[in-house]
Coordinates of C-alpha atoms and ligand atoms in Angstrom, one line a residue:
M1 CA -53.5 -12.4 -50.5
S2 CA -52.3 -9.1 -48.3
K3 CA -48.9 -8.3 -49.7
F4 CA -46.2 -7.1 -47.5
Y5 CA -42.8 -5.0 -48.6
V6 CA -40.6 -4.6 -45.7
T7 CA -37.4 -2.6 -46.2
T8 CA -34.5 -1.8 -44.8
P9 CA -31.7 0.4 -45.0
I10 CA -28.9 -0.5 -47.7
Y11 CA -25.6 -0.3 -45.9
Y12 CA -22.6 1.9 -46.8
V13 CA -20.1 -0.3 -48.0
N14 CA -16.6 1.6 -46.1
D15 CA -16.3 -1.4 -43.7
K16 CA -17.5 -4.3 -42.9
P17 CA -20.7 -4.7 -40.8
H18 CA -22.0 -4.8 -37.6
I19 CA -25.1 -5.6 -35.0
G20 CA -26.3 -1.8 -36.1
H21 CA -26.7 -3.4 -39.5
A22 CA -28.2 -6.8 -38.2
Y23 CA -30.7 -5.1 -35.8
T24 CA -32.5 -3.3 -38.7
T25 CA -31.9 -6.4 -40.9
L26 CA -32.9 -9.1 -38.3
A27 CA -36.4 -7.6 -37.7
A28 CA -37.1 -7.0 -40.7
D29 CA -36.9 -10.5 -40.9
V30 CA -38.5 -10.9 -38.3
S31 CA -41.8 -9.0 -39.6
A32 CA -41.3 -10.8 -43.2
R33 CA -40.9 -14.2 -41.6
Y34 CA -44.1 -13.6 -39.4
R35 CA -45.9 -12.4 -42.5
R36 CA -45.4 -15.4 -44.3
S37 CA -46.0 -17.6 -41.4
I38 CA -49.9 -15.6 -42.2
G39 CA -49.6 -16.4 -45.8
D40 CA -48.7 -12.9 -47.0
D41 CA -47.0 -12.9 -49.9
V42 CA -44.2 -11.1 -49.2
F43 CA -41.1 -8.8 -50.6
F44 CA -38.0 -8.2 -48.2
L45 CA -35.5 -5.8 -49.3
T46 CA -32.0 -5.2 -48.5
G47 CA -28.8 -3.8 -49.5
V48 CA -26.2 -1.8 -49.7
D49 CA -25.0 1.8 -50.8
E50 CA -21.8 1.5 -52.9
H51 CA -21.5 5.2 -54.2
G52 CA -20.4 8.1 -52.3
Q53 CA -17.5 9.9 -50.5
K54 CA -16.9 7.4 -48.1
V55 CA -16.6 4.7 -50.5
E56 CA -14.6 6.5 -52.5
K57 CA -12.8 7.6 -49.1
A58 CA -12.4 3.6 -48.0
A59 CA -10.8 2.7 -51.7
R60 CA -8.7 5.0 -51.7
T61 CA -6.8 4.9 -47.9
L62 CA -6.8 1.2 -48.8
G63 CA -5.5 1.7 -52.5
I64 CA -7.9 0.5 -54.5
E65 CA -10.6 1.3 -56.8
P66 CA -14.2 1.9 -55.2
Q67 CA -15.4 -0.8 -57.5
A68 CA -13.1 -3.2 -56.4
H69 CA -13.6 -2.5 -52.9
C70 CA -17.4 -2.7 -53.4
D71 CA -16.9 -5.9 -55.5
A72 CA -15.3 -7.0 -51.9
M73 CA -17.6 -5.4 -49.4
A74 CA -20.6 -6.4 -50.1
P75 CA -20.6 -10.1 -49.7
R76 CA -20.0 -9.8 -46.0
F77 CA -23.0 -8.5 -45.8
S78 CA -24.7 -11.1 -47.9
D79 CA -22.8 -13.7 -45.6
L80 CA -23.3 -12.2 -42.4
W81 CA -26.8 -12.0 -43.4
Q82 CA -27.2 -16.1 -44.1
R83 CA -24.9 -16.7 -41.3
L84 CA -27.6 -14.9 -38.8
G85 CA -30.4 -17.2 -40.8
I86 CA -31.8 -13.7 -42.4
T87 CA -33.4 -14.7 -45.8
P88 CA -34.0 -11.5 -47.5
S89 CA -36.2 -11.9 -50.7
A90 CA -33.6 -10.1 -52.7
F91 CA -30.2 -8.4 -51.9
L92 CA -29.6 -5.2 -54.6
R93 CA -26.4 -3.0 -54.6
T94 CA -26.4 0.3 -56.0
T95 CA -24.1 -0.4 -59.1
D96 CA -26.3 -2.0 -60.4
R97 CA -26.9 -1.4 -64.0
P98 CA -31.1 -1.5 -63.9
H99 CA -30.9 0.4 -60.5
Q100 CA -29.2 3.1 -62.0
E101 CA -30.7 3.7 -64.7
V102 CA -34.0 3.7 -62.5
V103 CA -31.9 6.5 -60.5
R104 CA -31.6 7.8 -64.1
D105 CA -34.7 8.3 -65.4
A106 CA -36.3 9.9 -62.0
L107 CA -33.5 12.2 -62.2
T108 CA -34.1 13.3 -66.2
R109 CA -38.3 12.8 -65.0
L110 CA -38.1 15.9 -62.1
Y111 CA -35.7 17.9 -64.4
Q112 CA -38.1 17.6 -67.2
K113 CA -40.8 18.6 -64.8
E114 CA -38.4 21.5 -63.6
L115 CA -38.5 20.0 -60.2
I116 CA -34.4 20.0 -60.7
V117 CA -32.9 23.5 -61.3
Q118 CA -29.2 24.2 -61.3
R119 CA -28.4 27.0 -58.6
E120 CA -25.0 28.9 -57.7
F121 CA -24.8 27.6 -53.9
E122 CA -22.2 28.9 -50.9
G123 CA -22.4 26.8 -47.7
W124 CA -20.9 25.1 -44.7
Y125 CA -20.0 21.4 -46.4
C126 CA -19.4 18.2 -44.0
V127 CA -16.6 15.7 -46.1
G128 CA -17.2 13.4 -43.9
C129 CA -20.7 13.4 -44.1
E130 CA -21.4 14.7 -47.2
R131 CA -24.1 17.3 -46.9
Y132 CA -24.1 21.0 -46.0
W133 CA -25.1 22.5 -42.8
T134 CA -26.5 25.6 -42.3
E135 CA -24.4 28.7 -40.2
K136 CA -27.5 27.4 -37.1
D137 CA -26.7 23.7 -38.1
L138 CA -23.7 24.3 -36.7
V139 CA -22.5 23.1 -33.0
D140 CA -19.4 24.8 -32.5
S141 CA -18.7 25.4 -35.4
A142 CA -18.4 21.7 -36.3
C143 CA -21.0 19.8 -37.8
P144 CA -23.8 18.8 -35.6
D145 CA -23.8 15.0 -36.2
C146 CA -19.7 14.1 -36.5
R147 CA -18.3 17.2 -34.7
R148 CA -15.9 17.4 -37.8
K149 CA -14.5 20.6 -38.7
V150 CA -16.9 22.0 -41.6
E151 CA -15.9 24.1 -44.9
I152 CA -17.0 26.7 -46.8
L153 CA -18.3 25.1 -50.3
K154 CA -19.2 27.9 -53.3
E155 CA -19.7 26.0 -55.9
K156 CA -22.7 25.3 -58.7
N157 CA -25.8 21.9 -58.2
Y158 CA -28.8 21.3 -59.4
F159 CA -31.1 21.1 -55.8
F160 CA -34.0 19.5 -56.0
L161 CA -37.9 21.4 -55.0
M162 CA -38.2 19.9 -52.4
S163 CA -39.8 23.0 -49.9
R164 CA -42.2 22.5 -52.4
F165 CA -43.4 19.6 -50.9
R166 CA -43.0 20.7 -47.2
E167 CA -47.1 21.1 -46.9
R168 CA -48.1 17.6 -48.5
I169 CA -45.5 16.2 -46.3
H170 CA -46.9 17.2 -43.2
A171 CA -50.2 16.1 -44.3
A172 CA -49.3 13.3 -45.0
I173 CA -48.0 12.8 -42.1
E174 CA -50.3 13.7 -39.6
S175 CA -53.3 12.1 -41.5
E176 CA -50.9 9.2 -41.4
E177 CA -50.4 8.0 -44.4
M178 CA -48.0 7.7 -44.2
L179 CA -47.0 6.0 -40.9
I180 CA -44.2 7.2 -38.6
L181 CA -43.5 5.4 -35.3
P182 CA -42.6 5.4 -32.4
K183 CA -45.3 8.1 -31.7
S184 CA -42.4 10.3 -30.7
R185 CA -40.4 10.2 -33.9
R186 CA -44.0 11.6 -35.6
N187 CA -43.8 14.2 -33.7
E188 CA -39.7 15.2 -34.2
V189 CA -40.7 15.2 -38.0
L190 CA -44.0 17.4 -37.8
G191 CA -41.2 19.9 -35.6
F192 CA -38.6 19.9 -38.1
L193 CA -41.3 19.9 -41.2
D194 CA -42.6 22.8 -38.7
Q195 CA -39.5 25.0 -38.8
G196 CA -39.5 25.6 -42.8
I197 CA -37.1 23.0 -45.0
G198 CA -35.3 23.7 -47.6
D199 CA -34.5 22.7 -51.2
L200 CA -32.0 20.1 -51.4
C201 CA -29.3 19.6 -53.6
I202 CA -28.8 16.9 -55.5
S203 CA -25.8 16.9 -57.3
R204 CA -21.9 16.6 -56.7
P205 CA -19.6 18.2 -59.4
K206 CA -17.3 15.4 -60.5
R207 CA -14.8 17.3 -59.5
R208 CA -14.4 16.3 -56.1
L209 CA -16.9 13.1 -56.0
G210 CA -16.1 10.7 -58.8
W211 CA -18.1 7.6 -57.4
G212 CA -21.7 8.8 -58.4
I213 CA -24.5 7.5 -61.3
P214 CA -23.5 10.7 -64.0
I215 CA -26.0 13.2 -63.8
P216 CA -28.1 12.6 -67.0
F217 CA -28.6 16.0 -68.5
D218 CA -24.9 16.9 -67.3
D219 CA -21.9 14.8 -67.4
E220 CA -19.8 17.3 -65.2
Y221 CA -21.9 15.8 -62.6
V222 CA -23.0 13.1 -60.4
T223 CA -26.0 12.2 -58.0
Y224 CA -25.5 12.7 -54.8
V225 CA -26.1 9.6 -52.5
W226 CA -29.2 10.1 -50.7
F227 CA -30.7 10.1 -54.3
D228 CA -29.1 7.4 -55.6
A229 CA -29.8 5.6 -52.3
L230 CA -33.1 6.2 -51.2
I231 CA -34.3 5.3 -55.3
N232 CA -33.3 1.4 -54.1
Y233 CA -36.9 0.9 -52.3
I234 CA -38.2 1.5 -55.8
S235 CA -36.0 1.1 -58.1
G236 CA -35.5 -3.2 -56.5
P237 CA -38.5 -4.7 -57.0
K238 CA -38.0 -3.4 -60.6
Y239 CA -35.4 -5.6 -61.5
L240 CA -35.2 -7.8 -58.1
A241 CA -38.8 -9.5 -57.9
D242 CA -40.3 -11.7 -60.2
N243 CA -43.2 -9.3 -60.2
G244 CA -42.1 -6.0 -60.1
D245 CA -45.7 -4.1 -58.2
W246 CA -44.9 -4.4 -55.2
W247 CA -44.5 -0.2 -54.7
P248 CA -45.8 1.4 -52.3
A249 CA -43.8 -0.1 -49.3
S250 CA -45.7 -1.7 -46.4
A251 CA -42.3 -0.8 -44.0
H252 CA -39.3 1.4 -44.2
L253 CA -37.5 0.2 -41.1
I254 CA -34.9 2.4 -40.3
G255 CA -32.2 3.4 -37.5
K256 CA -33.3 7.2 -36.0
D257 CA -30.6 8.6 -37.6
I258 CA -31.5 8.5 -40.7
L259 CA -35.2 9.5 -40.0
T260 CA -35.1 13.0 -41.5
T261 CA -33.7 11.4 -45.3
H262 CA -36.3 9.3 -45.2
A263 CA -39.9 11.1 -43.6
V264 CA -38.4 14.0 -45.5
Y265 CA -36.3 13.5 -48.7
W266 CA -37.9 11.1 -49.7
P267 CA -41.8 11.5 -49.3
A268 CA -40.2 14.2 -51.2
M269 CA -38.8 12.7 -53.9
L270 CA -42.1 9.9 -54.2
M271 CA -44.6 13.2 -54.2
A272 CA -42.4 15.2 -56.7
L273 CA -42.5 11.7 -59.2
E274 CA -46.6 11.3 -58.5
L275 CA -45.8 7.8 -56.8
P276 CA -47.6 6.6 -53.8
L277 CA -45.6 7.1 -50.9
P278 CA -44.4 4.0 -48.0
R279 CA -47.2 3.3 -45.6
T280 CA -44.9 2.9 -42.8
I281 CA -41.2 4.4 -41.2
V282 CA -40.5 2.7 -38.2
A283 CA -37.1 4.3 -36.5
H284 CA -35.3 1.9 -33.5
G285 CA -32.5 3.3 -31.6
W286 CA -28.9 3.3 -30.9
W287 CA -26.9 0.4 -29.7
N288 CA -24.1 1.3 -27.3
F289 CA -21.3 -1.4 -26.5
S290 CA -21.2 -1.6 -22.3
G291 CA -22.4 2.1 -22.0
E292 CA -20.1 4.2 -25.0
K293 CA -20.9 4.5 -28.6
M294 CA -19.4 2.4 -30.4
S295 CA -17.0 3.1 -32.4
K296 CA -14.3 2.2 -34.5
S297 CA -11.5 4.4 -32.8
V298 CA -12.2 2.8 -29.7
G299 CA -11.9 -0.6 -31.2
N300 CA -15.5 -1.3 -29.6
V301 CA -17.6 -2.6 -31.9
V302 CA -19.3 -5.8 -32.7
D303 CA -19.1 -8.0 -35.1
P304 CA -21.7 -10.5 -34.9
A305 CA -20.3 -13.8 -36.5
E306 CA -17.3 -13.2 -34.1
L307 CA -19.1 -12.6 -31.3
I308 CA -21.5 -16.3 -32.1
E309 CA -18.3 -18.2 -32.9
N310 CA -17.5 -16.9 -29.3
Y311 CA -19.8 -19.1 -28.1
S312 CA -20.6 -22.2 -29.4
G313 CA -21.0 -21.0 -33.0
D314 CA -24.2 -22.9 -33.7
R315 CA -28.2 -22.8 -34.2
A316 CA -28.1 -22.2 -29.6
A317 CA -25.7 -19.3 -30.2
V318 CA -26.9 -17.7 -33.7
D319 CA -30.4 -17.8 -32.3
A320 CA -29.2 -16.0 -28.5
F321 CA -28.1 -13.8 -30.5
R322 CA -31.3 -12.8 -32.7
W323 CA -33.3 -13.0 -29.5
F324 CA -31.4 -11.1 -27.5
L325 CA -31.3 -8.4 -30.1
L326 CA -34.5 -7.6 -30.2
A327 CA -36.0 -8.9 -26.9
E328 CA -33.2 -7.1 -24.7
V329 CA -35.5 -3.8 -26.2
P330 CA -37.8 -1.6 -27.2
F331 CA -37.3 -1.4 -30.4
G332 CA -37.5 2.5 -30.6
S333 CA -35.1 3.1 -27.6
D334 CA -31.9 3.1 -27.3
G335 CA -30.0 -0.2 -26.1
N336 CA -26.7 -1.6 -24.9
F337 CA -24.9 -4.5 -25.4
S338 CA -22.7 -6.2 -22.8
L339 CA -21.5 -10.2 -23.2
D340 CA -23.1 -10.1 -19.3
A341 CA -26.4 -8.6 -20.5
F342 CA -26.5 -11.4 -23.7
E343 CA -25.8 -14.4 -21.3
R344 CA -28.0 -13.2 -19.0
R345 CA -30.9 -13.4 -21.1
W346 CA -29.8 -16.3 -22.7
T347 CA -30.0 -18.1 -19.9
S348 CA -33.1 -17.0 -18.7
D349 CA -35.0 -16.7 -21.5
L350 CA -34.2 -20.0 -23.9
S351 CA -32.2 -21.9 -21.5
N352 CA -34.3 -21.7 -18.5
D353 CA -37.2 -20.7 -19.3
I354 CA -37.9 -22.1 -22.6
G355 CA -35.6 -24.5 -22.8
N356 CA -36.1 -26.3 -19.4
L357 CA -40.0 -26.0 -20.0
V358 CA -39.7 -28.2 -22.9
S359 CA -37.0 -31.3 -21.8
R360 CA -39.1 -31.7 -19.1
V361 CA -42.6 -31.3 -20.3
V362 CA -41.3 -34.5 -23.3
A363 CA -39.5 -36.5 -20.1
L364 CA -42.8 -36.2 -18.3
V365 CA -44.7 -37.6 -21.5
E366 CA -42.6 -40.1 -21.8
K367 CA -42.6 -41.1 -18.6
V368 CA -46.4 -40.7 -18.1
A369 CA -48.2 -40.5 -20.6
G370 CA -47.1 -42.6 -22.8
G371 CA -45.3 -40.8 -24.7
S372 CA -48.4 -39.5 -26.3
V373 CA -50.7 -36.5 -26.4
E374 CA -53.9 -34.5 -27.8
T375 CA -53.0 -30.6 -27.2
Q376 CA -55.0 -28.1 -25.7
F377 CA -54.3 -24.5 -24.9
D378 CA -56.1 -21.9 -23.5
D379 CA -55.4 -18.9 -25.5
G380 CA -56.4 -16.3 -23.1
G381 CA -56.0 -13.5 -26.3
R382 CA -52.2 -13.7 -25.6
T383 CA -51.7 -15.2 -29.7
Q384 CA -53.6 -12.1 -30.7
G385 CA -51.5 -9.9 -28.1
W386 CA -48.3 -11.3 -30.2
K387 CA -49.9 -9.9 -33.5
D388 CA -51.0 -6.8 -32.9
A389 CA -46.9 -6.7 -31.3
L390 CA -45.4 -8.0 -34.3
E391 CA -47.9 -6.3 -36.7
N392 CA -46.9 -2.7 -34.6
F393 CA -43.1 -3.6 -34.9
Q394 CA -43.2 -4.2 -31.3
F395 CA -40.7 -6.9 -31.4
A396 CA -39.6 -6.8 -27.5
R397 CA -43.7 -7.3 -26.4
A398 CA -44.0 -9.9 -28.4
A399 CA -41.2 -11.2 -27.0
E400 CA -42.4 -10.6 -23.6
I401 CA -45.3 -13.0 -24.6
I402 CA -44.2 -15.5 -25.2
V403 CA -41.4 -15.8 -22.2
S404 CA -44.8 -15.5 -20.1
I405 CA -46.5 -17.9 -22.0
A406 CA -43.0 -20.4 -21.0
R407 CA -43.2 -19.1 -17.1
D408 CA -46.8 -19.7 -17.1
T409 CA -46.3 -23.1 -18.2
N410 CA -43.8 -23.8 -15.9
Q411 CA -45.7 -22.9 -13.1
Y412 CA -48.3 -24.8 -14.0
V413 CA -47.2 -27.3 -14.5
Q414 CA -44.9 -27.2 -10.9
A415 CA -48.1 -26.8 -9.2
R416 CA -50.4 -29.8 -11.3
A417 CA -47.3 -32.1 -10.4
P418 CA -48.5 -34.5 -12.9
W419 CA -45.0 -37.4 -11.6
S420 CA -47.3 -37.4 -8.6
D421 CA -50.7 -36.4 -9.3
K422 CA -51.5 -39.6 -11.9
E423 CA -55.2 -38.7 -12.2
N424 CA -55.2 -35.0 -13.7
A425 CA -51.3 -35.7 -15.6
P426 CA -53.0 -36.8 -18.9
E427 CA -55.0 -33.2 -18.9
T428 CA -51.4 -31.1 -17.4
L429 CA -49.5 -32.3 -20.1
S430 CA -51.9 -32.0 -22.8
R431 CA -52.0 -28.7 -21.7
A432 CA -48.2 -27.7 -21.6
C433 CA -47.7 -30.5 -24.7
G434 CA -50.5 -27.6 -26.6
A435 CA -48.7 -24.3 -25.0
I436 CA -44.8 -26.0 -26.4
G437 CA -47.0 -26.0 -29.8
V438 CA -48.0 -22.9 -29.2
L439 CA -44.7 -21.6 -28.3
S440 CA -43.0 -22.9 -31.4
A441 CA -45.0 -21.2 -33.8
M442 CA -44.9 -18.3 -32.0
L443 CA -40.9 -17.9 -31.6
A444 CA -41.1 -18.8 -35.5
P445 CA -40.2 -15.7 -36.8
F446 CA -37.6 -14.7 -33.9
I447 CA -35.3 -18.3 -33.8
P448 CA -37.0 -19.8 -36.9
D449 CA -33.7 -23.4 -36.1
S450 CA -34.7 -23.1 -33.0
A451 CA -38.5 -23.1 -32.7
D452 CA -38.5 -25.7 -35.6
E453 CA -36.3 -28.2 -33.2
I454 CA -38.3 -27.6 -30.5
A455 CA -42.1 -28.3 -32.8
R456 CA -39.8 -31.8 -33.3
R457 CA -39.9 -33.1 -30.4
L458 CA -43.3 -32.7 -30.6
G459 CA -43.8 -34.6 -33.5
F460 CA -43.4 -31.8 -36.3
Q461 CA -40.8 -31.6 -39.3
K462 CA -40.8 -27.9 -38.8
A463 CA -42.6 -24.9 -36.0
P464 CA -46.6 -25.5 -37.5
S465 CA -48.4 -21.8 -38.0
I466 CA -50.4 -20.1 -34.9
A467 CA -53.3 -21.7 -36.8
Q468 CA -52.0 -25.2 -36.6
A469 CA -50.7 -25.2 -32.5
L470 CA -54.1 -23.6 -31.4
S471 CA -56.3 -25.8 -33.4
G472 CA -54.9 -28.4 -31.5
F473 CA -53.1 -31.5 -32.7
T474 CA -51.5 -35.0 -31.0
A475 CA -47.7 -34.5 -29.7
T476 CA -46.0 -38.0 -30.1
V477 CA -42.6 -36.9 -28.3
F478 CA -39.2 -37.5 -28.8
Q479 CA -36.4 -36.5 -26.1
G480 CA -33.3 -35.2 -27.5
D481 CA -30.6 -33.1 -25.9
A482 CA -30.7 -29.8 -24.2
I483 CA -32.4 -27.3 -26.8
F484 CA -30.4 -23.9 -25.5
K485 CA -27.0 -25.4 -23.5
R486 CA -26.1 -22.5 -21.3
P487 CA -23.7 -19.9 -22.8
E488 CA -19.9 -20.3 -22.5
R489 CA -17.9 -17.6 -23.4
K490 CA -14.7 -19.2 -25.0
I491 CA -11.9 -16.0 -24.1
A492 CA -13.4 -14.7 -21.2
E493 CA -11.9 -11.0 -21.2
E494 CA -11.8 -8.3 -23.5
K495 CA -12.4 -9.3 -27.6
K496 CA -9.0 -10.4 -28.4
V497 CA -8.6 -7.4 -31.4
F498 CA -6.6 -9.3 -34.9
A499 CA -5.4 -6.7 -37.3
T500 CA -6.5 -7.3 -41.0
I501 CA -3.8 -6.8 -43.8
D502 CA -7.1 -4.2 -45.1
D503 CA -6.2 -2.0 -41.5
V504 CA -2.6 -2.2 -41.5
K505 CA -2.8 -0.6 -45.3
K506 CA -5.5 2.0 -43.2
L507 CA -2.0 3.3 -41.6
G508 CA -0.8 4.9 -44.9
L509 CA 3.0 4.3 -43.9
R510 CA 5.5 6.3 -45.9
I511 CA 9.3 7.5 -46.1
G512 CA 9.0 11.1 -45.2
V513 CA 12.2 13.2 -45.3
V514 CA 12.4 15.9 -42.8
K515 CA 13.5 19.8 -44.1
T516 CA 12.6 22.1 -41.5
A517 CA 13.3 20.9 -37.5
E518 CA 12.3 23.6 -34.1
R519 CA 11.5 23.5 -30.8
V520 CA 7.8 24.1 -29.9
E521 CA 7.8 27.3 -27.4
K522 CA 7.0 26.7 -24.1
T523 CA 7.8 22.7 -24.6
E524 CA 10.2 20.2 -23.2
K525 CA 8.9 17.8 -25.6
L526 CA 7.9 18.5 -28.8
L527 CA 9.8 19.7 -31.7
K528 CA 8.0 21.0 -35.0
L529 CA 8.8 19.5 -38.3
T530 CA 8.2 19.7 -42.0
V531 CA 8.6 16.2 -44.1
D532 CA 8.5 15.8 -47.3
I533 CA 6.2 12.5 -48.1
G534 CA 6.7 12.5 -52.0
G535 CA 5.6 16.1 -53.4
E536 CA 4.0 17.4 -50.1
E537 CA 5.2 18.9 -47.3
R538 CA 3.8 17.9 -44.0
T539 CA 3.9 19.7 -41.1
L540 CA 3.6 17.6 -38.0
I541 CA 4.3 17.3 -34.2
A542 CA 6.6 15.1 -32.7
G543 CA 7.2 14.3 -28.9
I544 CA 10.9 13.5 -29.2
A545 CA 12.6 17.1 -28.7
K546 CA 14.2 14.9 -24.9
V547 CA 16.0 12.8 -27.7
Y548 CA 16.3 15.1 -30.7
A549 CA 18.2 18.8 -31.0
P550 CA 16.6 19.6 -34.6
E551 CA 19.9 20.5 -36.4
D552 CA 20.1 16.7 -36.0
L553 CA 16.9 15.6 -37.5
L554 CA 17.6 18.0 -41.1
G555 CA 17.6 15.4 -43.8
K556 CA 16.6 12.3 -41.9
R557 CA 14.9 9.0 -43.2
V558 CA 11.6 8.8 -41.1
V559 CA 8.1 6.7 -41.3
V560 CA 5.1 8.5 -41.7
V561 CA 2.1 7.6 -40.8
T562 CA 0.0 9.9 -43.5
N563 CA -3.4 9.9 -43.3
L564 CA -3.8 10.0 -39.4
E565 CA -6.4 12.7 -38.6
P566 CA -5.2 16.1 -38.0
A567 CA -5.1 17.2 -35.0
K568 CA -4.1 20.9 -33.2
I569 CA -1.2 20.9 -30.7
R570 CA -0.2 24.0 -29.2
G571 CA -2.1 25.5 -32.0
I572 CA -0.3 24.3 -34.6
E573 CA -1.7 21.8 -36.6
S574 CA -0.6 18.5 -37.0
R575 CA -1.3 16.0 -40.8
G576 CA 0.5 13.3 -39.6
M577 CA 2.5 11.2 -37.2
I578 CA 7.1 9.9 -37.7
L579 CA 7.3 6.1 -35.7
A580 CA 9.9 5.9 -33.1
A581 CA 11.1 2.7 -31.2
A582 CA 10.0 3.6 -27.1
S583 CA 11.1 1.7 -24.3
D584 CA 10.7 2.6 -20.7
D585 CA 13.9 4.9 -20.7
S586 CA 15.0 5.3 -24.7
L587 CA 13.5 6.4 -27.9
S588 CA 14.6 5.6 -31.6
L589 CA 13.3 7.3 -34.9
I590 CA 12.8 4.9 -37.0
G591 CA 13.9 5.1 -40.5
P592 CA 14.7 3.3 -43.8
L593 CA 18.2 0.8 -44.0
L594 CA 18.2 2.3 -47.3
D595 CA 17.6 5.3 -48.8
M596 CA 14.4 4.6 -50.4
P597 CA 13.5 8.0 -52.0
A598 CA 10.2 11.0 -50.2
G599 CA 7.3 9.7 -50.8
S600 CA 8.1 5.5 -50.7
E601 CA 5.3 3.3 -48.9
V602 CA 6.0 1.1 -46.3
R603 CA 3.9 -2.5 -46.9
Ligands
LIG701 N1 -26.0 4.1 -46.9 C1 -27.2 5.0 -45.0 C2 -28.9 4.4 -45.7 C3 -29.2 4.5 -47.1 S1 -31.0 4.0 -46.8 C4 -31.9 4.0 -48.2 C5 -26.7 4.4 -43.9 N2 -25.6 3.2 -43.9 S2 -25.0 3.2 -42.6 O1 -24.6 1.7 -43.0 O2 -24.7 4.1 -42.2 O3 -26.7 2.9 -41.5 C6 -27.3 1.3 -42.1 C7 -27.5 1.9 -40.4 O4 -27.7 1.0 -39.3 C8 -29.0 3.0 -39.4 O5 -30.1 2.6 -39.9 C9 -28.6 3.3 -38.8 O6 -29.1 3.1 -37.8 C10 -27.9 1.7 -38.1 N3 -26.9 1.8 -37.4 C11 -25.4 2.1 -37.1 N4 -25.0 1.8 -36.1 C12 -25.8 2.2 -35.1 C13 -26.1 1.4 -33.8 N5 -24.3 1.0 -33.1 N6 -27.0 0.9 -33.2 C14 -28.2 0.8 -34.5 N7 -28.4 0.6 -35.6 C15 -27.4 1.2 -36.5 O7 -26.9 5.7 -43.3

C-alpha cells in the first residue's frame, strides 16, 4: 500500500475563513479522497497558524487575549471544513503543546549545531507582513507585498544560517528530488535562488511581540511565526496521527504567495535538521472577485458558508461550490469568482451534462429494459487520463475529462434513440449505465455526496471504486428527484452585509477631548485638530470647517475612531476620524450626553 501525506497551509486566525482558504483545503480533500479510493494509506493535515503579530493585533483590536481569540476562531475553520464535506485526518493548532515542543526542540538542535546564531541587525521592517526587506526589495519606499510603510528597525536577533543551503536547495529542485508544480513556479524559485539568499531572522524580541513560542535558549525572544508554522508539517503527524511515521510529505498544497517560504526556507530548515524534503510543492493561483482583488476593506471577500446558504444550502449547493472551485480554472492559474460564473458552471456541467444524463438514462432503463441492465464501458484511456490528472494535481483537467464522458454519453444516447430503436436499446442502455457508474466513481473525490447519490440511482449503496465501475456491474435503477436542481439565488442583488459585534468592536471608538484646532491652509473644509483620547494626543484632519470655527471646538467632547488607518492629508498625517451626523444641508459633531472622561470606550 502506498502512503500519501498531503498538507494545506495552516491559516492565520486573524480573520474568518474565506474562499481562498477553502480552495487549498478542498484541493487537498480531493487529492486525499482520490488516494483513499485507490487504496493508499492517507494522512491529510490542515490546521491554523495562531501565533504572530497579525493574530496578536486582531485580538488586541477586539480587546481580548490572543489565546481567547484563537479559541474562538479555530472552530470557524474546522466547522467550515465540515460544512464543505472536507475530511482532514487531523486539525493542528500551533498553540497545541506538543507542536510547541517540537518547535522548541528544532530550535535547540539548530542552536547546538551553530546553525542559529545571534546577530545585531538593522533593516527595513514591515509590521503588517512581519518581515524585514532589503533596500532593493522596497517599492516606492514601501513594502513590496502590502504597500504599507516600512520602518528601520535595529535589534539583536537570532538568525538561521539559511544561506549555507542555497546550492543544495537549488540542486534538489533541479533534480526534482523536490518537485515544484507548476513548472513556471519551479523556474521562479530557481531564479530567486540564483540571485543569492541571505540568512533568516527567526526571532522577535518579546517586548515587541509577546504572542509566540519562547526561544528555549533565550527567554527574551519568541520565534518568528514562519519558523513555528512550517514545523507543523513534521509535528502534526507526531502527535495527531495514529502512526506518527509520515514524513516526508507527498505534497504541500499552497497559494503562490507563500512559495518562497515553502520552497526555500522550509527545505533549508529540513536540511539543517537532517530530514528529507517534501516530494512535491504545488502552488495554486489566486481567486479574484468579479475581476477585483478580494479585500476586507472593499467588502468583496467570498464567505463560502454564506454563499452556499444563498442558494439551496443543501448537498447540491455544497457540491456545486466544490465543483466550481476545482473545475473552473487550472490549478496554478488565477481565477475569477462571480455569481454568474458559479451558476453557469453549476447549470452546464452538473444540472445539464451530468444530472440530465442520469435522469434520462434511469427513466429509459425503467421504461424499455425493465429496470435493470448489465453494464459495459469503453474506456478509451480516459480513466487513465483522469488518474494522471489527479496525481499531478490538475483538477480542472480531471473535471474536463469527466464532463466529456457525460457529454459523449448524452450524444450517444441521443444518436441511438433507445426509445424507438428497441433492438439496440439493451446495448445502448448497458453502455450508458456503464458510463454513469464510471462517472460516479470519477466524481467521488470532487463531489462525494452527489457521487453517492448518482450511484444509488444505479442500485449501489455508495459510489463504486473506479475498478469496480470499469469491471461491469448489474445496474438496478431507481428514479428520484433531479440530482442537481438548477441554481436559484435567494438574494439576487449584491451580498447583504451585516456587521457583527466583533466588527463594531474593531472600530476602536473612544471619547476624545479637543485640545487644539486650526484651519488647514488653502482649504475651505478642513480643520487640523489635536484630540486627547485618554493619555494620548492624536492629530487628525476633519472636513468640518464650513460648520465649525476652530475656537468653537476647544474642550469639546467628540467620538473618535481611533484605529482608522493613518492617512496623509495635505501633508499632515491624520491618525483617526471624528464622527459627525450629516444630512444634505447640515452637519453636527457627535459627543456624549454626560461629560465622560477622555479615552472612555464607546460601545
Ligand atoms: N499562515 C500562513 C501559512 C503558513 S503555512 C506553514 C498563511 N496563512 S493565510 O491564512 O494568510 O493564507 C493561507 C493560504 O490562503 C495561502 O495559501 C494563500 O495563498 C491562500 N489565499 C488567501 N487568499 C487567497 C485568494 N484570494 N485566492 C486563493 N488563495 C488565497 O499564509
